[in-house]
C-alpha atoms as an extended CHARMM CRD file, in Angstrom:
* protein
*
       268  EXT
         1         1  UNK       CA            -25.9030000000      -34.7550000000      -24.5930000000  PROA      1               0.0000000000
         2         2  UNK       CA            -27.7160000000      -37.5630000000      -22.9530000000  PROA      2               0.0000000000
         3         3  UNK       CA            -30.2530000000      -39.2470000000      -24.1720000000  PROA      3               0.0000000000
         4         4  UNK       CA            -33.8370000000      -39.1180000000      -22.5770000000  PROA      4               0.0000000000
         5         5  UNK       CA            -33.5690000000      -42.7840000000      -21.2070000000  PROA      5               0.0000000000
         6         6  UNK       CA            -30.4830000000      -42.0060000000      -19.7290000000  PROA      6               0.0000000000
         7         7  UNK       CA            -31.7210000000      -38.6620000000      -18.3390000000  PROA      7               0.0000000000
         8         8  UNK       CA            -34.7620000000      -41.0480000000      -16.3900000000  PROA      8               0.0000000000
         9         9  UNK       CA            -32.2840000000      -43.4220000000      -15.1360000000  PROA      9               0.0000000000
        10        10  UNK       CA            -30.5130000000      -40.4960000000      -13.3130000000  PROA      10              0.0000000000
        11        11  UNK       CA            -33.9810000000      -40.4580000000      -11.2710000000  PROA      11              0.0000000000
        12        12  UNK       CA            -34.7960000000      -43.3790000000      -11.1310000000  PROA      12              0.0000000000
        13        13  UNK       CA            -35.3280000000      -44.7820000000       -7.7370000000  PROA      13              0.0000000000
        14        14  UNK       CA            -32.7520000000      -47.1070000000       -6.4250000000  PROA      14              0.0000000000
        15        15  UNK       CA            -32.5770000000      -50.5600000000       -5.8610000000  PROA      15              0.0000000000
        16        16  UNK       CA            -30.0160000000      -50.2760000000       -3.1970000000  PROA      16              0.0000000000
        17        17  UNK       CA            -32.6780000000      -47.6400000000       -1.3810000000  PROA      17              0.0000000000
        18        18  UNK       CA            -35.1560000000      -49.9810000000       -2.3130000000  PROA      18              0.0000000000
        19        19  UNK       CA            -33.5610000000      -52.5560000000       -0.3020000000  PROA      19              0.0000000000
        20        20  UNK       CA            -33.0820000000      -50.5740000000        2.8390000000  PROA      20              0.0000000000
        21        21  UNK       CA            -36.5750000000      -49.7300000000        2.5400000000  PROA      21              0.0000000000
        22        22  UNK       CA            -37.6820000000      -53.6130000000        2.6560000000  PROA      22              0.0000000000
        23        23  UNK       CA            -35.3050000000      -54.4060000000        5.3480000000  PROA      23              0.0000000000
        24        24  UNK       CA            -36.8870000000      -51.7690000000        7.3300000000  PROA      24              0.0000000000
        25        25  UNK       CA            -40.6140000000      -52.8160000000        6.8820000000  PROA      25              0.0000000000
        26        26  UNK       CA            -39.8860000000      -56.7280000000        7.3190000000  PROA      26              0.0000000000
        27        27  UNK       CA            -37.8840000000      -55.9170000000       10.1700000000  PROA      27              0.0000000000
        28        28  UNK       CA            -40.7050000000      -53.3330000000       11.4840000000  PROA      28              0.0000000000
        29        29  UNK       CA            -43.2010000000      -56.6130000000       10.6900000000  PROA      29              0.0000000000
        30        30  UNK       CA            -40.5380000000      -58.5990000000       12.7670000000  PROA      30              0.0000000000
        31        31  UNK       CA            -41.1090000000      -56.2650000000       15.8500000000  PROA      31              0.0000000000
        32        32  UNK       CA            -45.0200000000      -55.7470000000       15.3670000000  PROA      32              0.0000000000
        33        33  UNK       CA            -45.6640000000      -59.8560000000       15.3540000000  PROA      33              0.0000000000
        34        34  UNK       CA            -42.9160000000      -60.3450000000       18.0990000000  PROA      34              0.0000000000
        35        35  UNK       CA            -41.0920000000      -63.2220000000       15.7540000000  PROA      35              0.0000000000
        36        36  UNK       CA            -37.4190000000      -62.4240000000       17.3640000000  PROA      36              0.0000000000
        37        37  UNK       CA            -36.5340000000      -64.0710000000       20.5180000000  PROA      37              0.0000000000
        38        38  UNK       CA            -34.3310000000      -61.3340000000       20.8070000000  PROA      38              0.0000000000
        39        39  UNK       CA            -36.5400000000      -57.8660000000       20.3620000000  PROA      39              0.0000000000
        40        40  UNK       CA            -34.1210000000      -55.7810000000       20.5980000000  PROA      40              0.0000000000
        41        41  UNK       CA            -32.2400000000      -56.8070000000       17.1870000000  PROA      41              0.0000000000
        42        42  UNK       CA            -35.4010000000      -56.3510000000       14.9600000000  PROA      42              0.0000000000
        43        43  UNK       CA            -36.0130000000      -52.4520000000       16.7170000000  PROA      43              0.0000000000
        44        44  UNK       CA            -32.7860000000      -51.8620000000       16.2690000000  PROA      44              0.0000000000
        45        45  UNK       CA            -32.7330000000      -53.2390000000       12.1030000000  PROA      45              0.0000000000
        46        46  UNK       CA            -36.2040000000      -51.8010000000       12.0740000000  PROA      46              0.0000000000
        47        47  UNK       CA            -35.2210000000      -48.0470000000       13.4330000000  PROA      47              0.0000000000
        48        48  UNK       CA            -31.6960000000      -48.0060000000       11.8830000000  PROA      48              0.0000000000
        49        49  UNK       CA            -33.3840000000      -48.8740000000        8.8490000000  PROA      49              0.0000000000
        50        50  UNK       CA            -36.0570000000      -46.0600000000        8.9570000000  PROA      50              0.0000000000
        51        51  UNK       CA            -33.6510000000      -43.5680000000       10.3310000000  PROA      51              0.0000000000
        52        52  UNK       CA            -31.2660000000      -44.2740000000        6.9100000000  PROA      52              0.0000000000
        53        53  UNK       CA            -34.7640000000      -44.2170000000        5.0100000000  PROA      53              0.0000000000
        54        54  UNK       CA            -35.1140000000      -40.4630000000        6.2370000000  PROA      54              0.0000000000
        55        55  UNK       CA            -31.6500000000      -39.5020000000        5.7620000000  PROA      55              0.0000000000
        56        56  UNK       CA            -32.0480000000      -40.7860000000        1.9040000000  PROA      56              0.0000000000
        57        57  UNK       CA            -35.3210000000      -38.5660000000        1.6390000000  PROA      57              0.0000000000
        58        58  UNK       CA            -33.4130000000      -35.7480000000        3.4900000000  PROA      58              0.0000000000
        59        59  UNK       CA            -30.8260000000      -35.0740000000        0.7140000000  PROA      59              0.0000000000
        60        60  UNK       CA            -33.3800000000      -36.0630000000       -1.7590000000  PROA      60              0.0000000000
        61        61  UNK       CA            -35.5820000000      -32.6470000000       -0.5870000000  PROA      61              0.0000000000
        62        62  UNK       CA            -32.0390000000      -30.7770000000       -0.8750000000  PROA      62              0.0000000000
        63        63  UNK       CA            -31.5150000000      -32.2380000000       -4.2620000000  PROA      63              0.0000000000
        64        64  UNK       CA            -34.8460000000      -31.7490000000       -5.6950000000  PROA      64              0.0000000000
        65        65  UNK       CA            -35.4120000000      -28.4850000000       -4.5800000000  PROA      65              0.0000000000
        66        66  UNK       CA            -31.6010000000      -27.6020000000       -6.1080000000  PROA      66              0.0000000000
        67        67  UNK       CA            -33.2670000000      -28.9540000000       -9.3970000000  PROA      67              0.0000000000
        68        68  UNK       CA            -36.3960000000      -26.6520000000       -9.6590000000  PROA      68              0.0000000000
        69        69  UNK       CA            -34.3780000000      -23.8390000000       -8.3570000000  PROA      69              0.0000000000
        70        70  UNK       CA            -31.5360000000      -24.3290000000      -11.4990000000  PROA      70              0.0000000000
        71        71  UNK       CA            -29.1210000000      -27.1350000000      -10.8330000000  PROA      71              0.0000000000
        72        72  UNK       CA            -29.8030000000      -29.5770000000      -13.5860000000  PROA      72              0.0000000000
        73        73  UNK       CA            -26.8460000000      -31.2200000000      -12.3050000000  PROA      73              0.0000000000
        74        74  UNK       CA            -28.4420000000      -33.1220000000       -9.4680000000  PROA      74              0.0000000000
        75        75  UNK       CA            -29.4450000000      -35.5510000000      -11.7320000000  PROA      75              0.0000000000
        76        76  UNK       CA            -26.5790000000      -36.2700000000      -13.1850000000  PROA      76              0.0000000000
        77        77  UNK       CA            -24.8210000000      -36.7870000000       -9.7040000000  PROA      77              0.0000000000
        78        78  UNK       CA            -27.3140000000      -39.5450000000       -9.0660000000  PROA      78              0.0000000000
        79        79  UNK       CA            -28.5220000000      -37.5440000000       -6.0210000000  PROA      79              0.0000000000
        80        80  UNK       CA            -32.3230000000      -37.9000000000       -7.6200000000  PROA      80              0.0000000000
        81        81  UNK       CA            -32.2940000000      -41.8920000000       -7.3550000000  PROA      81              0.0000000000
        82        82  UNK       CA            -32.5560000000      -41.8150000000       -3.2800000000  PROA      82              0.0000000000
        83        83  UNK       CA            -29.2450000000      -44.2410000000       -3.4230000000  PROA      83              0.0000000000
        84        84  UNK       CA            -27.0360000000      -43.2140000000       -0.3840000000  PROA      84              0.0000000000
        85        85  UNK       CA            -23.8290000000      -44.5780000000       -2.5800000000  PROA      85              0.0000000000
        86        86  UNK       CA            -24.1660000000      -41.7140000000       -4.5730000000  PROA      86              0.0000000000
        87        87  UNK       CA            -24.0420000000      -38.7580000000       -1.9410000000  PROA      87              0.0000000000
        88        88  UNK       CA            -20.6770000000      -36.6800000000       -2.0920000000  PROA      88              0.0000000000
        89        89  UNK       CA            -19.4740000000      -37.8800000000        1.4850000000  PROA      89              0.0000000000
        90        90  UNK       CA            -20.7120000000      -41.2750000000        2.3570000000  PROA      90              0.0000000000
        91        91  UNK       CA            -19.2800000000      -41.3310000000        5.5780000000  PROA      91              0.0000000000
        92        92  UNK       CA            -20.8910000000      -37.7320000000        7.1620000000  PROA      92              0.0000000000
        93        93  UNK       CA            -24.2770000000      -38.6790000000        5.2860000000  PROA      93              0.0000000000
        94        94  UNK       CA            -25.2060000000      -42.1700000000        6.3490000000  PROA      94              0.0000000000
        95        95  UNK       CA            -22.2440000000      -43.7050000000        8.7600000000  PROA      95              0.0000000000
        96        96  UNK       CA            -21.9540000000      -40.5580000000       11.5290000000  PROA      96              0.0000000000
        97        97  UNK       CA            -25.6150000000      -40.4380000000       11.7390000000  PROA      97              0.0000000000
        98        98  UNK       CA            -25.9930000000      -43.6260000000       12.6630000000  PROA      98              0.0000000000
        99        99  UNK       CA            -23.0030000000      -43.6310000000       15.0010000000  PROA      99              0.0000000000
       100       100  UNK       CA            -24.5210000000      -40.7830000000       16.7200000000  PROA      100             0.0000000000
       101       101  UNK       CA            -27.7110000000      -42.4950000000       17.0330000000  PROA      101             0.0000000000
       102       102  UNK       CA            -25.7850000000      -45.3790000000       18.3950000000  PROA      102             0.0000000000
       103       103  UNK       CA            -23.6950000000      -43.6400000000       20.9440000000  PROA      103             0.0000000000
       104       104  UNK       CA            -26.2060000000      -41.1510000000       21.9960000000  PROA      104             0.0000000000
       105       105  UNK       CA            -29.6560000000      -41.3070000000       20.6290000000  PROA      105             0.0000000000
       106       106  UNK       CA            -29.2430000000      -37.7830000000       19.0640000000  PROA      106             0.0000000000
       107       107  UNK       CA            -30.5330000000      -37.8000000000       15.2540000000  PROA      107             0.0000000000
       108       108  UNK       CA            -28.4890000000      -35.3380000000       13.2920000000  PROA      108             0.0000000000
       109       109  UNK       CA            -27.8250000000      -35.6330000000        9.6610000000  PROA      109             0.0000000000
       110       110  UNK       CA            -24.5280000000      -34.9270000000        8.2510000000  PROA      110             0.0000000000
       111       111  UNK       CA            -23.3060000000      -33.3180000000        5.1560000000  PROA      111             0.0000000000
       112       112  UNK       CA            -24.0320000000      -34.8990000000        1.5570000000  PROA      112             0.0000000000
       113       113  UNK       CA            -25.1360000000      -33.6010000000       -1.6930000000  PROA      113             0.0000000000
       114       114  UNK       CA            -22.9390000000      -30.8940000000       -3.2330000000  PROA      114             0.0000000000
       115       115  UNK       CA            -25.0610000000      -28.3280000000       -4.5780000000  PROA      115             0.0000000000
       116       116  UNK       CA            -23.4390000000      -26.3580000000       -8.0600000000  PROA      116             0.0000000000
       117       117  UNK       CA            -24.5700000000      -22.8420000000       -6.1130000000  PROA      117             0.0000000000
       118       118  UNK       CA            -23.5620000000      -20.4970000000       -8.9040000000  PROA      118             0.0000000000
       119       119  UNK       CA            -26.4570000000      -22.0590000000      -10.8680000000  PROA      119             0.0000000000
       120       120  UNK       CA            -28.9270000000      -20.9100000000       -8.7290000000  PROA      120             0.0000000000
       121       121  UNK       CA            -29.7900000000      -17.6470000000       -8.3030000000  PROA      121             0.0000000000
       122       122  UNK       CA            -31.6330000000      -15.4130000000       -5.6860000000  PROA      122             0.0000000000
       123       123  UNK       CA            -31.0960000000      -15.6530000000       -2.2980000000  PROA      123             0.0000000000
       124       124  UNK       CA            -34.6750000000      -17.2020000000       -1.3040000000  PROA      124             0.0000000000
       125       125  UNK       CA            -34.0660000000      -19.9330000000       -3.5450000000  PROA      125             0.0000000000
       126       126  UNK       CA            -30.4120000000      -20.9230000000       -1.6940000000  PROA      126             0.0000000000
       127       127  UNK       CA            -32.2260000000      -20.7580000000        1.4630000000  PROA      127             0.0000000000
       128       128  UNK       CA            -34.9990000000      -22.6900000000        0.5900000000  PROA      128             0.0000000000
       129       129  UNK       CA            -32.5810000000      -25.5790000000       -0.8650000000  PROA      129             0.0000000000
       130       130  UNK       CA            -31.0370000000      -25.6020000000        2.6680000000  PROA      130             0.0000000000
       131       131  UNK       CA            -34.4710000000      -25.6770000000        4.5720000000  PROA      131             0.0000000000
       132       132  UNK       CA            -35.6280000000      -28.5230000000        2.5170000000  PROA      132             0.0000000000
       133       133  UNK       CA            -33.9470000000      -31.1800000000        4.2370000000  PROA      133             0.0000000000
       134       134  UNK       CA            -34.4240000000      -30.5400000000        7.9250000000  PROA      134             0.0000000000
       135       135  UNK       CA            -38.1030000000      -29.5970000000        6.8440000000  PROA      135             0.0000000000
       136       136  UNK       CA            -38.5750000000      -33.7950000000        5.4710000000  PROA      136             0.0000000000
       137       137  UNK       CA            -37.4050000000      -34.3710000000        9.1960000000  PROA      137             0.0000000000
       138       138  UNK       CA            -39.8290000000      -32.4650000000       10.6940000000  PROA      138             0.0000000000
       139       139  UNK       CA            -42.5780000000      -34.4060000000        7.9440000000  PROA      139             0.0000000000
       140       140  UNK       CA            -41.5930000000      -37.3440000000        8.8940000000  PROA      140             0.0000000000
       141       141  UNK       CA            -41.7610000000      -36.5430000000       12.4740000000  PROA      141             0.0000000000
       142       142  UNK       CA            -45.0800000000      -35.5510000000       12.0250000000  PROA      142             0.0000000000
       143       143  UNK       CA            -45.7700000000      -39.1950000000       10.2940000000  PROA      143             0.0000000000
       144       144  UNK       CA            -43.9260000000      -40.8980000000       13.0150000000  PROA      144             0.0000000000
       145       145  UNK       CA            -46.1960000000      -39.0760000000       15.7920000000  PROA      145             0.0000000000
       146       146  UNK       CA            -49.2840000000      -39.2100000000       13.4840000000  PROA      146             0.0000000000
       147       147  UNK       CA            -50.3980000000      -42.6720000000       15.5780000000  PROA      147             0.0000000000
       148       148  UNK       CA            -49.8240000000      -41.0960000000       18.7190000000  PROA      148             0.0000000000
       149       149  UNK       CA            -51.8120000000      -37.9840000000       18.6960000000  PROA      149             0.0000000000
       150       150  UNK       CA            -54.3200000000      -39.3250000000       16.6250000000  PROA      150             0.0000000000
       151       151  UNK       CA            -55.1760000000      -42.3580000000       19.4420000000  PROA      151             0.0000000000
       152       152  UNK       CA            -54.5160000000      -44.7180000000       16.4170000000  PROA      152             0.0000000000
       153       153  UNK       CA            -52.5640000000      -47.2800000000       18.7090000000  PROA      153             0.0000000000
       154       154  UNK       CA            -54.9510000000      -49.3050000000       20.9400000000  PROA      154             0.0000000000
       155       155  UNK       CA            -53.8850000000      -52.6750000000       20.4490000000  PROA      155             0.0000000000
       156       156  UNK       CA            -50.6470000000      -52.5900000000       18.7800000000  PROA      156             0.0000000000
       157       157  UNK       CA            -47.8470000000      -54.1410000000       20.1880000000  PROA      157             0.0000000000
       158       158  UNK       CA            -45.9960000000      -52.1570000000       23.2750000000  PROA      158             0.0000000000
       159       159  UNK       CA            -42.3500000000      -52.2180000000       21.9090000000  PROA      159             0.0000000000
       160       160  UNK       CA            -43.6490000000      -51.6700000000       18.4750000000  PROA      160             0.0000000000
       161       161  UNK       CA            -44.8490000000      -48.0760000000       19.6950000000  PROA      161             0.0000000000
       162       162  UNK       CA            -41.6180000000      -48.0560000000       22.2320000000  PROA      162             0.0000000000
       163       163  UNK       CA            -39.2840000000      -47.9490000000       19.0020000000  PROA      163             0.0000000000
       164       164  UNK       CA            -42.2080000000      -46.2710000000       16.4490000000  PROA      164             0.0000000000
       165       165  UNK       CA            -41.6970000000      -43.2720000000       19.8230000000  PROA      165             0.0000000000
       166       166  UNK       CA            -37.8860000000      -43.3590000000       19.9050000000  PROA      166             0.0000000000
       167       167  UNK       CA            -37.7850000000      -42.9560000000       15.7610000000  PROA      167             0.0000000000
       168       168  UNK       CA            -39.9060000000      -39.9300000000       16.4960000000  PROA      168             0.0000000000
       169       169  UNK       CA            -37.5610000000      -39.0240000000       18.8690000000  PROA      169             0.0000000000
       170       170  UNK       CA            -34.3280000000      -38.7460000000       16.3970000000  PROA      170             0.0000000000
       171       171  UNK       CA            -36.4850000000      -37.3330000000       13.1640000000  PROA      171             0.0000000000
       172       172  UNK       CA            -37.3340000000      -34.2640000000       16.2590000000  PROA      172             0.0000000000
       173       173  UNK       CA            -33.6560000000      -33.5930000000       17.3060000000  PROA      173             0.0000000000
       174       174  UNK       CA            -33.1210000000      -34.4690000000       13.5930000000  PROA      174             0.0000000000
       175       175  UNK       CA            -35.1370000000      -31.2630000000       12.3490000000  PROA      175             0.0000000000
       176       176  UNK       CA            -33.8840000000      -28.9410000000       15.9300000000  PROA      176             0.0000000000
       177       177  UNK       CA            -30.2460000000      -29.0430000000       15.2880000000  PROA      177             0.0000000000
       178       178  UNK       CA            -30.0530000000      -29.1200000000       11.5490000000  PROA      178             0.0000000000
       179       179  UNK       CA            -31.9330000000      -25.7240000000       11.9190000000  PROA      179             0.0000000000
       180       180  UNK       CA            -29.2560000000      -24.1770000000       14.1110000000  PROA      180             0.0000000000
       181       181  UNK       CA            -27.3830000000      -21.7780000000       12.1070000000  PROA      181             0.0000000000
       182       182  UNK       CA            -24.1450000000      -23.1200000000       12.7780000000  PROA      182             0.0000000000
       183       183  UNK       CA            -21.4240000000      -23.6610000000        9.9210000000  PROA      183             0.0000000000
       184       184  UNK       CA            -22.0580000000      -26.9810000000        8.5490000000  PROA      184             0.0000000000
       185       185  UNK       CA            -25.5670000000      -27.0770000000        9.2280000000  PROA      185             0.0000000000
       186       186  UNK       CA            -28.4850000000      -26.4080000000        7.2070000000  PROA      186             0.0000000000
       187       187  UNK       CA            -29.2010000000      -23.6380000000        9.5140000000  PROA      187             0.0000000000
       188       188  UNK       CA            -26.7730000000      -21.9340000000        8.6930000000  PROA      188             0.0000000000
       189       189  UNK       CA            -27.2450000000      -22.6420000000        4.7750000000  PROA      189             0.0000000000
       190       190  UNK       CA            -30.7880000000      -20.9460000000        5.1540000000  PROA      190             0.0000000000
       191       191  UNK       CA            -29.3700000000      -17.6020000000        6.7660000000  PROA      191             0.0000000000
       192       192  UNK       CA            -25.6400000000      -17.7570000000        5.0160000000  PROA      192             0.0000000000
       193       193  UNK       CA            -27.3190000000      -16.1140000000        1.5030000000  PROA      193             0.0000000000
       194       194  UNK       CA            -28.2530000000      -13.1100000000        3.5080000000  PROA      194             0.0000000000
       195       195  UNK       CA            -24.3960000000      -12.4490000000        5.2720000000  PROA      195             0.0000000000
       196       196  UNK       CA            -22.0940000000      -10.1450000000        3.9410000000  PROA      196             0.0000000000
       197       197  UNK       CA            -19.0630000000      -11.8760000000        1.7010000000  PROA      197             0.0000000000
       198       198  UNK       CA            -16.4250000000      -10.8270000000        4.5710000000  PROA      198             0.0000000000
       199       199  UNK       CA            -18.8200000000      -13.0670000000        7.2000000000  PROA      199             0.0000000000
       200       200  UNK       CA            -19.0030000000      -16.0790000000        5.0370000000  PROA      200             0.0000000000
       201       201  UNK       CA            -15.5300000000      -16.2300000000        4.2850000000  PROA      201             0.0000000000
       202       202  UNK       CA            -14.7410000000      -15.4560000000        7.9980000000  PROA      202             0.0000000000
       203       203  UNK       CA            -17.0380000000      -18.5930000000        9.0840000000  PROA      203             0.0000000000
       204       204  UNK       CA            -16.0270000000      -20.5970000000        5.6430000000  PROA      204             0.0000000000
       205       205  UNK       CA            -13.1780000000      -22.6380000000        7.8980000000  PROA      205             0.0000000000
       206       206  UNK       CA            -15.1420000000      -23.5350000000       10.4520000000  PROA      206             0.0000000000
       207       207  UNK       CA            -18.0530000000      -25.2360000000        8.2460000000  PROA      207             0.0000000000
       208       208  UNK       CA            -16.4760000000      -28.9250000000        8.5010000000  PROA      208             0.0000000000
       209       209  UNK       CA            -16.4840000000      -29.1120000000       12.3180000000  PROA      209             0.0000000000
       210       210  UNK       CA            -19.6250000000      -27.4770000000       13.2440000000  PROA      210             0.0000000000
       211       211  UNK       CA            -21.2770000000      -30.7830000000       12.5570000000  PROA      211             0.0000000000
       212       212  UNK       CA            -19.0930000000      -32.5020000000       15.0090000000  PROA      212             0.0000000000
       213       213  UNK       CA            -19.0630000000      -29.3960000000       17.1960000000  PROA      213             0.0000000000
       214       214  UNK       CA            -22.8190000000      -29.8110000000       18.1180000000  PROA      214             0.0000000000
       215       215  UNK       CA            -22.3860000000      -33.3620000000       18.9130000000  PROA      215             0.0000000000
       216       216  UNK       CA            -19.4530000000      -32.5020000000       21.2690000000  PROA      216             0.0000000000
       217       217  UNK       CA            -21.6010000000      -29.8620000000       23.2140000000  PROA      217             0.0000000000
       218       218  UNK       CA            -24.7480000000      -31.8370000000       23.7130000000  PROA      218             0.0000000000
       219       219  UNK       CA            -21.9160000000      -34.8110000000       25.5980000000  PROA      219             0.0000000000
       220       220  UNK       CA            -22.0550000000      -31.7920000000       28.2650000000  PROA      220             0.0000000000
       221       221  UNK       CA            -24.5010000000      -33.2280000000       30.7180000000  PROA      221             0.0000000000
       222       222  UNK       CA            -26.5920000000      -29.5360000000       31.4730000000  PROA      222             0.0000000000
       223       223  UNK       CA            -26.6930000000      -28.8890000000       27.6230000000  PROA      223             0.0000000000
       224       224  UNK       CA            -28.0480000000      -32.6530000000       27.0920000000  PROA      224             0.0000000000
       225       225  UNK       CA            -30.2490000000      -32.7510000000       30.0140000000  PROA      225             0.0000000000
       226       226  UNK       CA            -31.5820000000      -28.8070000000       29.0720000000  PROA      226             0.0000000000
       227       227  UNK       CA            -31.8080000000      -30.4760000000       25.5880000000  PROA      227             0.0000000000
       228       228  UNK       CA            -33.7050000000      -33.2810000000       25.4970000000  PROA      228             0.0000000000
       229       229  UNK       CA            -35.9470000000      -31.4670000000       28.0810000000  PROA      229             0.0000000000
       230       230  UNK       CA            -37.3970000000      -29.3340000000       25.4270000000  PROA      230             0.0000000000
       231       231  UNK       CA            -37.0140000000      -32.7920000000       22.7630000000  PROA      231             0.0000000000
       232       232  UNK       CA            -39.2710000000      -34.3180000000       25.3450000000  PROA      232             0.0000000000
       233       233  UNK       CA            -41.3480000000      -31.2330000000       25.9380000000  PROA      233             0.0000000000
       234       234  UNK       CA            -42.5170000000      -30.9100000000       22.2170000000  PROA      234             0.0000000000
       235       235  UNK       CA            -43.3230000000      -34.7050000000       22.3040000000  PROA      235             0.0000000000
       236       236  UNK       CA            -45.4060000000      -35.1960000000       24.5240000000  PROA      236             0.0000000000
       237       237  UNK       CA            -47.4660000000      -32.2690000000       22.5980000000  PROA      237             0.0000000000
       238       238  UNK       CA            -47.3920000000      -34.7460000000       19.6500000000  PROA      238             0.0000000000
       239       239  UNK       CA            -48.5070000000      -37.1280000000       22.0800000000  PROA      239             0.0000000000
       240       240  UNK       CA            -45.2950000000      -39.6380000000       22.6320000000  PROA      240             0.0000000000
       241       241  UNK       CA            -44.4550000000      -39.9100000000       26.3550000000  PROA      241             0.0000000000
       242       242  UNK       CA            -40.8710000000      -40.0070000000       27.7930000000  PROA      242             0.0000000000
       243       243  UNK       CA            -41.7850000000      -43.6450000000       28.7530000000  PROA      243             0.0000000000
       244       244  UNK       CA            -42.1220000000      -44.3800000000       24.8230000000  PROA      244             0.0000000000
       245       245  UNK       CA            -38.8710000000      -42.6930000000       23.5640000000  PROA      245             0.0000000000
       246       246  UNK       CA            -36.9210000000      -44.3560000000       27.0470000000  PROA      246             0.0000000000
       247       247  UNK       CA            -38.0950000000      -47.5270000000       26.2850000000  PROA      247             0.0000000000
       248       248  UNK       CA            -37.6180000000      -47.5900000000       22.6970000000  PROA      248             0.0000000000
       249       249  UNK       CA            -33.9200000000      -46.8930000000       23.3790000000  PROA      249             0.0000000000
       250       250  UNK       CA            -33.6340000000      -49.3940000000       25.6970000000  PROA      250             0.0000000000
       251       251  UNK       CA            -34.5980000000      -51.8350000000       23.1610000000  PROA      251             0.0000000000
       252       252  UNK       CA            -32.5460000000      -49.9960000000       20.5650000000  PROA      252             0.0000000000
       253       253  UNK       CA            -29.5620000000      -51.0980000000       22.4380000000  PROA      253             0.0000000000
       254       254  UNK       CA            -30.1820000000      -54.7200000000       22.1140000000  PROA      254             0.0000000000
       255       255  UNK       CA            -26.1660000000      -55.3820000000       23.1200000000  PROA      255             0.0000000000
       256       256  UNK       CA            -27.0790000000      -54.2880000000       26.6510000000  PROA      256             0.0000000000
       257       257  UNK       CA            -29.9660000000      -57.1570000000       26.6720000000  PROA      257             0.0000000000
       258       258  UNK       CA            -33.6660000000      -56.8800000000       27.0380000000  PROA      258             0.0000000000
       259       259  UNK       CA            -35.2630000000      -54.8110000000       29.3180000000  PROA      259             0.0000000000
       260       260  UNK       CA            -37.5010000000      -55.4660000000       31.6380000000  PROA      260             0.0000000000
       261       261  UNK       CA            -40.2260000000      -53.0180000000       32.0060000000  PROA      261             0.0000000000
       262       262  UNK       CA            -41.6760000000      -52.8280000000       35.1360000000  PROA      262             0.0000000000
       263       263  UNK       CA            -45.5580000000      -53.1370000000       35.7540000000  PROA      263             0.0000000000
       264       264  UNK       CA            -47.3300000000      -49.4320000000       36.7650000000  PROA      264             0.0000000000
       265       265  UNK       CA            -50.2590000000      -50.0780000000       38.2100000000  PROA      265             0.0000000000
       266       266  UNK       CA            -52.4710000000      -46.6470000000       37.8450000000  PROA      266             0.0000000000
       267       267  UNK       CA            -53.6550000000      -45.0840000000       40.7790000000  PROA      267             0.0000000000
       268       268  UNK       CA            -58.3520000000      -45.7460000000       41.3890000000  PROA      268             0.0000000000
């Protein structure tokens, strides 16, 4: 049995989260105080960093949740200690994410944290472990926005709202398609308790490519453009414009050089 010190270093946060959290607020000073000659580097440092931030807290809900619902196992996993190293698949947690970010500006978490399911039991309880983490997307959207709809950002620096608007932007998409009940998503984790055993073992095979799936559909230009239409939609009713989330991709991609934005002069 371990001991009680050991049992608090299973939670404990980590220093390797810790560190991605620094980089992202001295990079998110870097952009604020305009130190880089080059903007674009410190959004994208300063976005990548908050996006991975998010992803960390996003398992974290899954985990902790999975703990007060009977899986005292979390903690021994190291799933409790926010450290991305410790997630079951490194690679669909924190590395497709940000590729898909990357290569389309679509924020959609991958799988992680393996859950010991026959610990846990009622079928509330399952569901609620699955709607934890795209529920910490849709808080943190809701922080992200906060400044917007709240008319808290009178004086502060243009591309600092540009890229504070495009974050908003994935954590939105982030919290959309993770809720789609398709295999592989937490969607489908929230409604898959309630299926008979001959559906889930029907749709079992198809759970490690829905994730890729969804990415693969929204390349189709009417299912991106019919997409981000409602994205943009539900923005601008949390008060970020499609001129802040355009913007703050533009300077996202920093390889394609700095934009220029143009000068609107507003109609007397």
């Amino acid at each position: 049995m371990k001991s009680a010190s050991a049992r608090r270093g299973d939670r404990r946060i980590s220093p390797v989260f810790l560190g991605i959290a620094a980089v992202t607020a001295v990079t998110g000073w870097a952009v604020w105080t305009d130190f880089s000659e080059v903007p674009g580097i410190p959004v994208f440092l300063f976005v990548t960093g908050a996006w991975i931030v998010s992803l960390c807290l996003h398992e974290y809900a899954h985990a902790r949740t999975a703990l007060h619902s009977g899986d005292l196992s979390v903690g021994d996993k190291g799933y409790l200690t926010l450290n991305p190293l410790k997630y079951t698949h490194a690679l669909l947690s924190i590395v497709l994410p940000v590729i898909f970010v990357i290569m389309g500006g679509i924020g959609l978490p991958g799988g992680a944290v393996y859950i010991e399911r026959g610990r846990i039991h009622g079928r509330w309880k399952h569901s609620l472990i699955s709607a934890a983490g795209p529920l910490t997307n849709a808080l943190f959207a809701v922080v992200c926005t906060a400044p917007f709809w709240l008319d808290g950002l009178e004086g502060v620096p243009d591309t600092f709202r540009y890229a504070l608007g495009f974050l908003a932007l994935l954590q939105v998409t982030a919290a959309i398609l993770n809720f789609l009940p398709v295999p592989g998503l937490d969607g489908y984790g929230v409604i898959e308790p309630w299926l008979s055993y001959k559906i889930r073992r029907q749709v079992e095979p198809f759970a490690p490519f829905g994730l890729l799936a969804v990415f693969a559909i929204l390349w189709i230009p009417s299912v991106n453009h019919w997409f981000f239409d409602a994205v943009d939609a539900l923005l601008r009713g949390l008060g970020v414009t499609e001129w802040d989330t355009y913007w703050g991709r533009r300077f996202y991609e920093f390889w394609k050089g700095t934009p220029e934005i143009p000068t609107v002069t507003l109609p007397r």
